């Protein structure tokens, strides 16, 4: 070394403090040979990742530095945590997961490592493992709000607990949220105005599937009755052309993405919003603390996967197919029952579609398909779909997910039942027209359970593809049921796993019947309640007006 160690360390600390990452990399490489100590390797890895315009190769090199640091000193936990984080970003988790498990075996529980193992398992689609590790973190009261919401979402993706136990978990999550001292909050004013001030709070006012369910509603709400507020928690770096459409559709646009919970609550209260609709539920950037500290006199959960359990979430929008009257006790909110369906789809631009009906052929293999996210592939789904593939000799299953997942793990689950050769995992198709027209290759769409698809079900039906769905037991699991009942296709709803297998196999044998069903769906569904947003908007307006009269 050309300089004494103290001078080198001082220079490194100074460059690190000033975030001069390129100079930091040079300083380390000049003054340390290949035998860099773990702490220096950790700093070097971070510098490579955070340097301006870091390439994928830079990040891979940084990950290797973290890995080497941990292998030299298994107690140096920071390097392992950093390795997990960058591995998730790169989509290459194998080494990180192996080393994390080694750490667990040697040292036992550590909250950041267990959180990391859970995140990796979410990414690979191993929901059971992810839930197991997050459960341990949360039981020790060491989970963040994000850990809680990730956990609660995934509890719906398999048959982990019943609805009663799920509500208890949600209430525990609510208890973990901060209570803001009322002295720091702007008082809520119950002003009576000619127009109802209606706020929509979401982290997804951007190019996102929610737009098919929401945007036309916002645009067409009666401006003589409602003043609309878009309360955006969308990260500004994710703003896109769709965000601009939302900005124009709302009467008032408010960005709370960089505000504290206290600031966000006061921002909403200052607008004297009467009704605040919280969209998206437990998904990313949910800001439930804003709801708990009551930002508006009336607060509603909509488009959520289940009950929230959150204090001061007053209502939940559903329909009679999703929640039965005697089940209301297992939901923390009062239920607003829409007359027909809890939500609709605004449809697709006809000019983007090739409007021709495609029949299934008896002399060709049956192509099954599911474009639902891979973390919805419960153990029972894998078992049932494998059974179908084994029973239909000339068949294949096309899978596609909007979430990036480890396809190797997905194939391995089907390999247990010797049907992995019949599985085709496709990359996400970004172009809407190409994505929709790819449904023409599908004879029968298979729905996941207990968490069914929603957008994907609307898409398949729009394109004339029948969707086989499972009968459910709560709001989340009955989404497919409600959709099928609203198009009078109850024959596509299965009572149990055996019925699911039987229905698919029978349709594959009786191509004439399959084509009759496909024709009925293709030519009738576009004019059904599923895509009639004008009717739904009238029902929605009536529900909100009636609610404000009661409160």
Coordinates of C-alpha atoms in Angstrom, one line a residue:
X1 CA 0.0 0.0 0.0
X2 CA 1.2 3.4 -0.9
X3 CA -0.4 5.2 2.0
X4 CA -0.7 4.3 5.7
X5 CA -3.9 2.5 6.6
X6 CA -5.4 5.4 8.7
X7 CA -5.0 7.8 5.7
X8 CA -6.7 5.3 3.4
X9 CA -9.6 4.7 5.7
X10 CA -10.0 8.4 6.3
X11 CA -10.1 9.0 2.5
X12 CA -12.6 6.2 2.0
X13 CA -14.9 7.6 4.7
X14 CA -14.7 11.0 3.3
X15 CA -15.5 9.8 -0.3
X16 CA -18.4 7.7 1.1
X17 CA -19.8 10.6 3.0
X18 CA -19.7 12.8 -0.1
X19 CA -21.2 10.0 -2.2
X20 CA -18.2 10.2 -4.7
X21 CA -18.7 6.6 -5.7
X22 CA -16.4 6.5 -8.8
X23 CA -13.5 8.0 -6.8
X24 CA -14.3 5.6 -3.9
X25 CA -14.0 2.6 -6.2
X26 CA -10.6 3.8 -7.5
X27 CA -9.4 4.5 -4.0
X28 CA -10.2 1.0 -2.8
X29 CA -8.8 -0.7 -5.9
X30 CA -5.5 1.2 -5.8
X31 CA -4.8 0.7 -2.1
X32 CA -6.1 -2.8 -1.5
X33 CA -5.0 -6.0 -3.2
X34 CA -7.3 -9.0 -3.9
X35 CA -7.4 -9.8 -0.2
X36 CA -9.8 -7.0 0.7
X37 CA -11.3 -7.2 4.2
X38 CA -15.1 -7.8 4.4
X39 CA -15.9 -4.2 5.4
X40 CA -14.0 -2.8 2.4
X41 CA -15.7 -5.3 0.1
X42 CA -19.1 -4.2 1.4
X43 CA -18.2 -0.5 0.8
X44 CA -16.9 -1.4 -2.7
X45 CA -20.0 -3.3 -3.6
X46 CA -22.2 -0.4 -2.5
X47 CA -20.1 2.1 -4.5
X48 CA -20.4 0.0 -7.7
X49 CA -24.2 -0.2 -7.3
X50 CA -24.8 3.5 -6.4
X51 CA -22.3 5.1 -8.8
X52 CA -24.0 7.3 -11.4
X53 CA -25.3 5.4 -14.4
X54 CA -24.4 2.0 -12.9
X55 CA -24.8 -0.8 -15.5
X56 CA -26.2 -4.3 -14.9
X57 CA -22.6 -5.5 -15.0
X58 CA -21.7 -3.0 -12.2
X59 CA -24.5 -4.3 -10.1
X60 CA -23.5 -7.9 -10.6
X61 CA -19.9 -7.0 -9.7
X62 CA -21.2 -5.3 -6.5
X63 CA -23.3 -8.3 -5.7
X64 CA -20.2 -10.5 -6.0
X65 CA -18.4 -8.2 -3.6
X66 CA -21.2 -8.5 -1.0
X67 CA -21.1 -12.3 -1.5
X68 CA -17.3 -12.5 -1.0
X69 CA -17.5 -10.2 2.1
X70 CA -20.1 -12.5 3.7
X71 CA -18.2 -15.7 2.8
X72 CA -15.1 -14.3 4.5
X73 CA -17.1 -13.4 7.6
X74 CA -20.4 -15.1 8.2
X75 CA -21.3 -12.8 11.0
X76 CA -21.0 -9.7 8.8
X77 CA -24.7 -9.3 8.3
X78 CA -24.7 -6.0 6.4
X79 CA -23.1 -7.6 3.4
X80 CA -25.7 -10.4 3.3
X81 CA -28.6 -7.9 3.6
X82 CA -27.1 -5.9 0.8
X83 CA -26.6 -9.1 -1.3
X84 CA -30.3 -10.0 -0.8
X85 CA -31.4 -6.5 -1.9
X86 CA -29.4 -6.3 -5.1
X87 CA -30.2 -10.0 -5.9
X88 CA -33.9 -9.2 -5.9
X89 CA -33.3 -6.2 -8.2
X90 CA -31.3 -8.3 -10.5
X91 CA -33.7 -11.2 -10.4
X92 CA -31.0 -13.7 -9.5
X93 CA -31.7 -15.0 -6.0
X94 CA -30.0 -18.4 -5.8
X95 CA -26.7 -17.4 -4.0
X96 CA -28.5 -14.9 -1.8
X97 CA -31.1 -17.5 -0.7
X98 CA -28.5 -20.2 -0.1
X99 CA -26.3 -17.9 2.1
X100 CA -29.3 -16.5 4.0
X101 CA -30.4 -20.1 4.8
X102 CA -26.8 -20.8 6.0
X103 CA -26.9 -17.8 8.2
X104 CA -30.3 -19.0 9.7
X105 CA -28.9 -22.4 10.4
X106 CA -25.8 -21.0 12.2
X107 CA -27.3 -18.0 14.0
X108 CA -31.0 -18.5 14.0
X109 CA -33.6 -15.7 13.8
X110 CA -32.6 -12.2 12.5
X111 CA -35.4 -9.9 11.4
X112 CA -33.6 -8.4 8.3
X113 CA -32.5 -11.8 7.1
X114 CA -35.9 -13.3 7.6
X115 CA -37.5 -10.4 5.8
X116 CA -35.0 -10.9 3.0
X117 CA -35.8 -14.7 2.7
X118 CA -39.5 -13.8 2.6
X119 CA -39.0 -11.3 -0.2
X120 CA -36.9 -13.8 -2.3
X121 CA -39.7 -16.4 -1.9
X122 CA -42.3 -13.9 -2.9
X123 CA -40.3 -13.3 -6.1
X124 CA -39.8 -17.0 -6.9
X125 CA -43.5 -17.6 -6.3
X126 CA -43.0 -19.7 -3.2
X127 CA -45.8 -18.1 -1.2
X128 CA -45.8 -20.7 1.6
X129 CA -42.2 -20.1 2.5
X130 CA -42.6 -16.3 2.3
X131 CA -45.6 -16.4 4.6
X132 CA -43.7 -18.7 7.0
X133 CA -40.8 -16.3 7.4
X134 CA -42.8 -13.1 7.6
X135 CA -45.1 -14.8 10.2
X136 CA -42.1 -15.2 12.5
X137 CA -41.0 -11.5 12.0
X138 CA -44.5 -10.2 12.7
X139 CA -45.0 -12.5 15.7
X140 CA -42.0 -10.7 17.2
X141 CA -43.5 -7.3 16.4
X142 CA -40.6 -6.5 14.2
X143 CA -42.3 -6.1 10.9
X144 CA -42.8 -2.9 9.0
X145 CA -46.1 -1.7 7.5
X146 CA -44.9 -3.1 4.1
X147 CA -44.1 -6.5 5.7
X148 CA -47.6 -6.5 7.1
X149 CA -49.3 -5.7 3.8
X150 CA -47.2 -8.2 1.8
X151 CA -48.1 -10.8 4.4
X152 CA -51.8 -10.1 4.4
X153 CA -52.1 -10.1 0.6
X154 CA -50.4 -13.5 0.4
X155 CA -52.5 -15.0 3.1
X156 CA -55.3 -14.9 0.5
X157 CA -53.2 -16.7 -2.1
X158 CA -53.5 -20.1 -0.5
X159 CA -55.6 -21.9 2.1
X160 CA -53.7 -20.7 5.1
X161 CA -56.4 -19.4 7.5
X162 CA -60.2 -18.8 7.4
X163 CA -61.9 -15.4 7.1
X164 CA -62.3 -15.1 10.9
X165 CA -58.6 -15.6 11.6
X166 CA -57.7 -13.3 8.7
X167 CA -59.8 -10.5 10.3
X168 CA -57.9 -10.9 13.5
X169 CA -54.6 -10.6 11.7
X170 CA -55.8 -7.4 10.0
X171 CA -56.8 -5.9 13.3
X172 CA -53.4 -6.7 14.7
X173 CA -51.9 -4.8 11.7
X174 CA -54.2 -1.9 12.4
X175 CA -53.0 -1.8 16.0
X176 CA -49.4 -1.5 14.7
X177 CA -50.2 1.7 12.8
X178 CA -49.2 5.1 14.3
X179 CA -51.8 7.1 16.1
X180 CA -51.2 10.8 15.4
X181 CA -51.9 13.2 18.3
X182 CA -55.1 15.0 17.3
X183 CA -53.6 18.3 18.5
X184 CA -51.4 18.3 15.4
X185 CA -54.3 17.6 13.0
X186 CA -56.6 20.0 11.2
X187 CA -60.2 19.6 12.5
X188 CA -62.6 17.8 10.2
X189 CA -65.4 20.1 9.0
X190 CA -68.7 18.6 8.1
X191 CA -69.7 21.3 5.6
X192 CA -72.8 20.9 3.6
X193 CA -72.2 21.8 0.0
X194 CA -74.2 21.4 -3.2
X195 CA -71.6 19.0 -4.5
X196 CA -70.2 15.9 -2.7
X197 CA -66.5 16.2 -2.4
X198 CA -65.4 12.7 -3.4
X199 CA -61.7 11.7 -3.0
X200 CA -60.0 8.7 -4.6
X201 CA -56.7 7.7 -3.0
X202 CA -54.3 5.4 -4.9
X203 CA -50.7 4.6 -5.6
X204 CA -51.6 3.5 -9.1
X205 CA -52.7 6.6 -11.0
X206 CA -50.5 5.5 -13.9
X207 CA -50.4 2.8 -16.6
X208 CA -51.9 0.1 -14.5
X209 CA -54.8 -2.4 -14.7
X210 CA -56.8 -0.3 -12.3
X211 CA -57.3 2.2 -15.1
X212 CA -59.7 -0.2 -16.9
X213 CA -61.8 -0.3 -13.7
X214 CA -61.6 3.3 -12.6
X215 CA -60.8 5.9 -15.3
X216 CA -64.1 6.0 -17.1
X217 CA -65.9 6.3 -13.8
X218 CA -63.9 9.4 -12.9
X219 CA -64.4 10.9 -16.3
X220 CA -68.2 10.4 -16.4
X221 CA -69.2 11.1 -12.8
X222 CA -71.9 13.8 -12.7
X223 CA -70.0 17.1 -12.3
X224 CA -73.2 18.7 -11.0
X225 CA -73.3 16.3 -8.1
X226 CA -69.6 15.6 -7.4
X227 CA -66.3 17.4 -7.1
X228 CA -63.6 14.8 -7.5
X229 CA -60.2 14.7 -5.9
X230 CA -57.3 12.5 -7.1
X231 CA -55.1 11.9 -4.0
X232 CA -52.0 10.3 -5.5
X233 CA -49.5 8.2 -3.6
X234 CA -47.9 7.2 -6.9
X235 CA -44.1 7.7 -6.9
X236 CA -43.3 10.6 -9.1
X237 CA -40.7 8.6 -11.0
X238 CA -43.6 6.3 -12.1
X239 CA -45.7 9.2 -13.5
X240 CA -46.5 8.5 -17.2
X241 CA -49.0 9.5 -19.9
X242 CA -51.8 7.8 -18.0
X243 CA -51.0 9.9 -15.0
X244 CA -51.7 13.0 -17.1
X245 CA -55.1 11.6 -18.1
X246 CA -56.0 11.2 -14.4
X247 CA -54.9 14.7 -13.6
X248 CA -57.2 16.1 -16.2
X249 CA -60.1 13.8 -15.2
X250 CA -60.1 14.8 -11.5
X251 CA -61.3 18.3 -10.6
X252 CA -58.5 18.6 -8.0
X253 CA -55.2 16.7 -8.1
X254 CA -53.2 16.3 -4.9
X255 CA -49.8 14.4 -4.5
X256 CA -49.1 12.9 -1.1
X257 CA -46.4 10.6 -2.2
X258 CA -43.6 12.5 -0.4
X259 CA -45.7 13.7 2.6
X260 CA -45.6 12.2 6.1
X261 CA -48.8 10.6 7.4
X262 CA -49.4 13.7 9.5
X263 CA -49.0 15.9 6.4
X264 CA -51.1 13.7 4.2
X265 CA -54.0 13.6 6.7
X266 CA -53.9 17.4 7.0
X267 CA -53.7 17.8 3.3
X268 CA -56.9 15.8 2.8
X269 CA -58.7 17.4 5.7
X270 CA -57.9 20.8 4.4
X271 CA -59.9 20.1 1.3
X272 CA -63.0 19.2 3.4
X273 CA -63.5 15.9 1.5
X274 CA -66.7 14.2 2.4
X275 CA -66.0 10.7 1.1
X276 CA -62.6 9.2 0.7
X277 CA -62.3 6.0 -1.3
X278 CA -59.1 4.0 -0.6
X279 CA -58.2 2.0 -3.7
X280 CA -56.0 -1.1 -4.0
X281 CA -56.0 -2.3 -0.4
X282 CA -52.9 -4.0 0.8
X283 CA -50.9 -3.5 -2.3
X284 CA -47.8 -1.3 -2.4
X285 CA -47.8 2.1 -0.7
X286 CA -51.2 1.7 0.9
X287 CA -50.9 4.4 3.5
X288 CA -53.4 2.9 5.9
X289 CA -52.2 5.1 8.7
X290 CA -53.9 8.0 6.8
X291 CA -57.2 6.1 7.1
X292 CA -56.6 5.1 10.7
X293 CA -56.2 8.8 11.7
X294 CA -59.4 9.7 9.8
X295 CA -58.7 12.0 6.8
X296 CA -62.4 12.3 5.9
X297 CA -65.8 11.8 7.6
X298 CA -66.6 8.8 5.5
X299 CA -63.9 6.4 4.4
X300 CA -64.5 3.5 2.0
X301 CA -62.3 0.5 0.9
X302 CA -62.8 -0.4 -2.8
X303 CA -60.9 -2.8 -5.1
X304 CA -59.3 -4.4 -2.1
X305 CA -58.5 -8.1 -1.9
X306 CA -60.4 -8.5 1.4
X307 CA -61.4 -6.7 4.6
X308 CA -58.7 -4.3 6.0
X309 CA -59.4 -4.5 9.7
X310 CA -58.2 -0.9 9.8
X311 CA -59.8 1.4 12.4
X312 CA -61.9 4.1 10.8
X313 CA -62.3 2.3 7.5
X314 CA -66.0 2.7 7.6
X315 CA -67.3 0.8 4.5
X316 CA -66.3 -1.8 2.0
X317 CA -67.8 -2.0 -1.5
X318 CA -68.9 -5.5 -2.6
X319 CA -71.9 -7.3 -4.1
X320 CA -74.3 -10.0 -3.0
X321 CA -72.2 -12.7 -4.7
X322 CA -69.0 -11.8 -2.8
X323 CA -70.2 -11.5 0.8
X324 CA -73.2 -13.2 2.3
X325 CA -75.3 -11.4 4.9
X326 CA -74.4 -13.9 7.7
X327 CA -70.7 -13.4 6.9
X328 CA -70.6 -9.7 7.6
X329 CA -69.3 -10.3 11.2
X330 CA -66.0 -11.4 9.7
X331 CA -65.4 -8.0 8.0
X332 CA -64.5 -4.9 10.0
X333 CA -66.2 -2.5 7.6
X334 CA -70.0 -2.1 7.0
X335 CA -70.8 -3.5 3.5
X336 CA -72.0 -1.4 0.6
X337 CA -73.8 -3.9 -1.7
X338 CA -73.7 -2.8 -5.3
X339 CA -77.0 -3.9 -7.1
X340 CA -75.2 -6.3 -9.6
X341 CA -71.4 -6.4 -9.4
X342 CA -68.8 -4.7 -7.2
X343 CA -66.8 -3.5 -10.2
X344 CA -66.8 -3.4 -13.9
X345 CA -64.3 -3.1 -16.8
X346 CA -64.5 -0.2 -19.3
X347 CA -63.6 -2.5 -22.2
X348 CA -61.0 -2.1 -24.9
X349 CA -60.7 0.0 -28.0
X350 CA -62.4 -2.0 -30.8
X351 CA -60.0 -0.7 -33.4
X352 CA -57.2 -2.5 -31.6
X353 CA -58.9 -5.9 -31.9
X354 CA -59.2 -8.2 -34.8
X355 CA -62.9 -8.8 -34.4
X356 CA -63.2 -12.3 -35.7
X357 CA -64.3 -15.4 -33.8
X358 CA -61.9 -18.3 -33.7
X359 CA -63.3 -21.8 -33.1
X360 CA -61.5 -24.6 -31.3
X361 CA -60.6 -27.6 -33.6
X362 CA -61.2 -31.2 -32.6
X363 CA -58.2 -32.5 -34.4
X364 CA -55.7 -30.3 -32.6
X365 CA -54.3 -30.3 -29.1
X366 CA -56.3 -28.4 -26.4
X367 CA -54.5 -25.2 -25.4
X368 CA -55.2 -24.2 -21.8
X369 CA -54.1 -20.8 -20.5
X370 CA -53.7 -18.6 -17.4
X371 CA -52.3 -15.1 -17.4
X372 CA -52.7 -14.6 -13.7
X373 CA -49.7 -13.7 -11.6
X374 CA -47.6 -16.7 -10.6
X375 CA -47.9 -16.0 -6.8
X376 CA -51.5 -17.0 -7.1
X377 CA -50.5 -20.6 -8.1
X378 CA -51.5 -22.3 -4.8
X379 CA -50.6 -25.9 -4.2
X380 CA -54.1 -27.0 -5.0
X381 CA -54.0 -25.1 -8.3
X382 CA -50.8 -26.9 -9.3
X383 CA -52.4 -30.3 -8.3
X384 CA -55.6 -29.7 -10.2
X385 CA -54.0 -28.3 -13.4
X386 CA -51.5 -31.1 -13.4
X387 CA -54.4 -33.6 -13.1
X388 CA -56.1 -32.0 -16.1
X389 CA -53.0 -32.1 -18.2
X390 CA -52.5 -35.8 -17.4
X391 CA -56.1 -36.6 -18.3
X392 CA -56.1 -34.6 -21.6
X393 CA -53.3 -36.3 -23.5
X394 CA -53.1 -33.8 -26.4
X395 CA -52.9 -30.7 -24.2
X396 CA -50.6 -27.9 -23.1
X397 CA -50.8 -25.0 -20.7
X398 CA -49.6 -21.5 -21.5
X399 CA -48.7 -19.4 -18.4
X400 CA -47.9 -15.7 -18.3
X401 CA -47.4 -13.3 -15.4
X402 CA -47.1 -9.6 -15.1
X403 CA -44.9 -10.1 -12.1
X404 CA -41.3 -11.2 -12.8
X405 CA -40.8 -14.6 -11.2
X406 CA -38.3 -17.4 -11.2
X407 CA -39.7 -19.7 -14.0
X408 CA -37.4 -22.5 -12.9
X409 CA -39.3 -22.8 -9.6
X410 CA -42.7 -22.8 -11.5
X411 CA -41.5 -25.6 -13.8
X412 CA -40.2 -27.6 -10.8
X413 CA -43.7 -27.5 -9.2
X414 CA -45.3 -29.1 -12.3
X415 CA -42.4 -31.5 -12.6
X416 CA -43.6 -33.2 -9.4
X417 CA -46.6 -34.4 -11.5
X418 CA -44.7 -35.2 -14.7
X419 CA -46.4 -32.5 -16.7
X420 CA -43.6 -29.9 -16.9
X421 CA -43.1 -30.7 -20.6
X422 CA -46.7 -29.5 -21.2
X423 CA -46.0 -26.1 -19.6
X424 CA -45.1 -23.1 -21.7
X425 CA -44.2 -20.0 -19.8
X426 CA -44.3 -16.8 -21.9
X427 CA -42.8 -13.4 -21.3
X428 CA -45.1 -10.5 -20.6
X429 CA -46.6 -8.9 -23.7
X430 CA -46.6 -5.1 -23.2
X431 CA -48.6 -4.2 -26.2
X432 CA -52.3 -4.3 -25.4
X433 CA -53.5 -5.4 -28.8
X434 CA -50.9 -8.2 -29.1
X435 CA -51.7 -9.3 -25.5
X436 CA -55.4 -9.5 -26.2
X437 CA -55.1 -11.3 -29.5
X438 CA -52.9 -13.9 -27.8
X439 CA -56.1 -15.1 -26.1
X440 CA -57.0 -16.5 -29.6
X441 CA -54.5 -19.3 -29.0
X442 CA -56.4 -20.3 -25.8
X443 CA -59.2 -22.8 -26.0
X444 CA -60.1 -22.7 -22.2
X445 CA -58.8 -20.3 -19.6
X446 CA -58.0 -21.7 -16.2
X447 CA -58.7 -19.5 -13.1
X448 CA -56.5 -19.6 -10.0
X449 CA -57.9 -20.3 -6.6
X450 CA -58.5 -19.3 -3.8
X451 CA -57.4 -16.0 -5.3
X452 CA -58.9 -15.8 -8.8
X453 CA -58.0 -13.4 -11.6
X454 CA -60.0 -10.2 -12.2
X455 CA -58.5 -8.2 -15.1
X456 CA -57.4 -11.4 -16.8
X457 CA -60.9 -12.9 -16.5
X458 CA -62.4 -9.7 -18.0
X459 CA -59.8 -9.9 -20.8
X460 CA -60.4 -13.6 -21.6
X461 CA -64.2 -13.1 -21.7
X462 CA -63.9 -10.1 -23.9
X463 CA -62.0 -12.2 -26.4
X464 CA -64.5 -15.0 -26.2
X465 CA -62.5 -17.5 -24.1
X466 CA -64.5 -19.4 -21.4
X467 CA -62.9 -19.1 -17.9
X468 CA -63.2 -22.1 -15.5
X469 CA -63.4 -20.6 -12.0
X470 CA -63.7 -22.1 -8.5
X471 CA -66.5 -21.5 -6.0
X472 CA -65.2 -19.3 -3.1
X473 CA -65.7 -18.7 0.6
X474 CA -65.1 -15.0 1.0
X475 CA -64.8 -11.7 -0.9
X476 CA -61.5 -12.5 -2.4
X477 CA -62.2 -16.0 -3.5
X478 CA -65.6 -15.3 -5.0
X479 CA -64.5 -12.6 -7.6
X480 CA -64.6 -15.2 -10.4
X481 CA -68.0 -16.4 -9.2
X482 CA -69.5 -13.0 -9.3
X483 CA -68.2 -12.3 -12.8
X484 CA -69.7 -15.6 -14.1
X485 CA -73.0 -15.0 -12.4
X486 CA -73.3 -11.6 -14.0
X487 CA -73.1 -13.1 -17.5
X488 CA -75.3 -16.0 -16.6
X489 CA -72.5 -18.6 -17.0
X490 CA -72.9 -20.4 -13.8
X491 CA -71.9 -23.6 -15.6
X492 CA -68.3 -22.4 -15.5
X493 CA -68.2 -22.2 -11.7
X494 CA -66.8 -25.3 -10.1
X495 CA -68.0 -26.7 -6.7
X496 CA -64.6 -28.3 -5.8
X497 CA -61.3 -29.6 -7.3
X498 CA -62.9 -32.7 -8.7
X499 CA -65.6 -30.7 -10.5
X500 CA -62.9 -28.3 -11.8
X501 CA -61.0 -31.2 -13.4
X502 CA -64.2 -32.7 -14.7
X503 CA -65.5 -29.5 -16.4
X504 CA -62.3 -28.9 -18.2
X505 CA -61.9 -32.5 -19.4
X506 CA -65.5 -32.6 -20.6
X507 CA -65.2 -29.4 -22.5
X508 CA -62.0 -30.7 -24.2
X509 CA -63.9 -33.8 -25.3
X510 CA -67.0 -32.0 -26.5
X511 CA -65.6 -29.4 -28.9
X512 CA -69.0 -28.5 -30.3
X513 CA -70.3 -27.6 -26.9
X514 CA -67.0 -25.7 -26.2
X515 CA -67.5 -23.6 -29.4
X516 CA -71.1 -22.9 -28.5
X517 CA -70.0 -21.5 -25.2
X518 CA -67.2 -19.5 -26.8
X519 CA -69.6 -18.0 -29.4
X520 CA -72.1 -17.0 -26.7
X521 CA -69.4 -15.3 -24.7
X522 CA -67.7 -13.6 -27.7
X523 CA -70.9 -12.1 -29.1
X524 CA -72.8 -11.3 -25.9
X525 CA -70.3 -10.5 -23.1
X526 CA -69.3 -7.0 -24.5
X527 CA -72.9 -5.9 -24.0
X528 CA -73.2 -7.4 -20.6
X529 CA -73.1 -5.8 -17.2
X530 CA -69.4 -6.6 -17.0
X531 CA -68.6 -3.8 -19.5
X532 CA -71.6 -1.5 -19.0
X533 CA -69.8 1.3 -17.1
X534 CA -72.7 3.8 -17.8
X535 CA -75.1 1.6 -15.8
X536 CA -72.4 0.9 -13.1
X537 CA -71.6 4.6 -12.8
X538 CA -75.3 5.4 -12.2
X539 CA -75.4 2.7 -9.5
X540 CA -72.2 4.0 -8.0
X541 CA -73.4 7.6 -7.9
X542 CA -76.6 6.5 -6.2
X543 CA -74.7 4.4 -3.6
X544 CA -72.5 7.4 -2.6
X545 CA -75.3 9.9 -2.5
X546 CA -77.4 7.6 -0.3
X547 CA -74.4 7.1 2.0
X548 CA -73.9 10.8 2.5
X549 CA -77.5 11.2 3.3
X550 CA -77.2 8.7 6.1
X551 CA -74.0 10.2 7.6

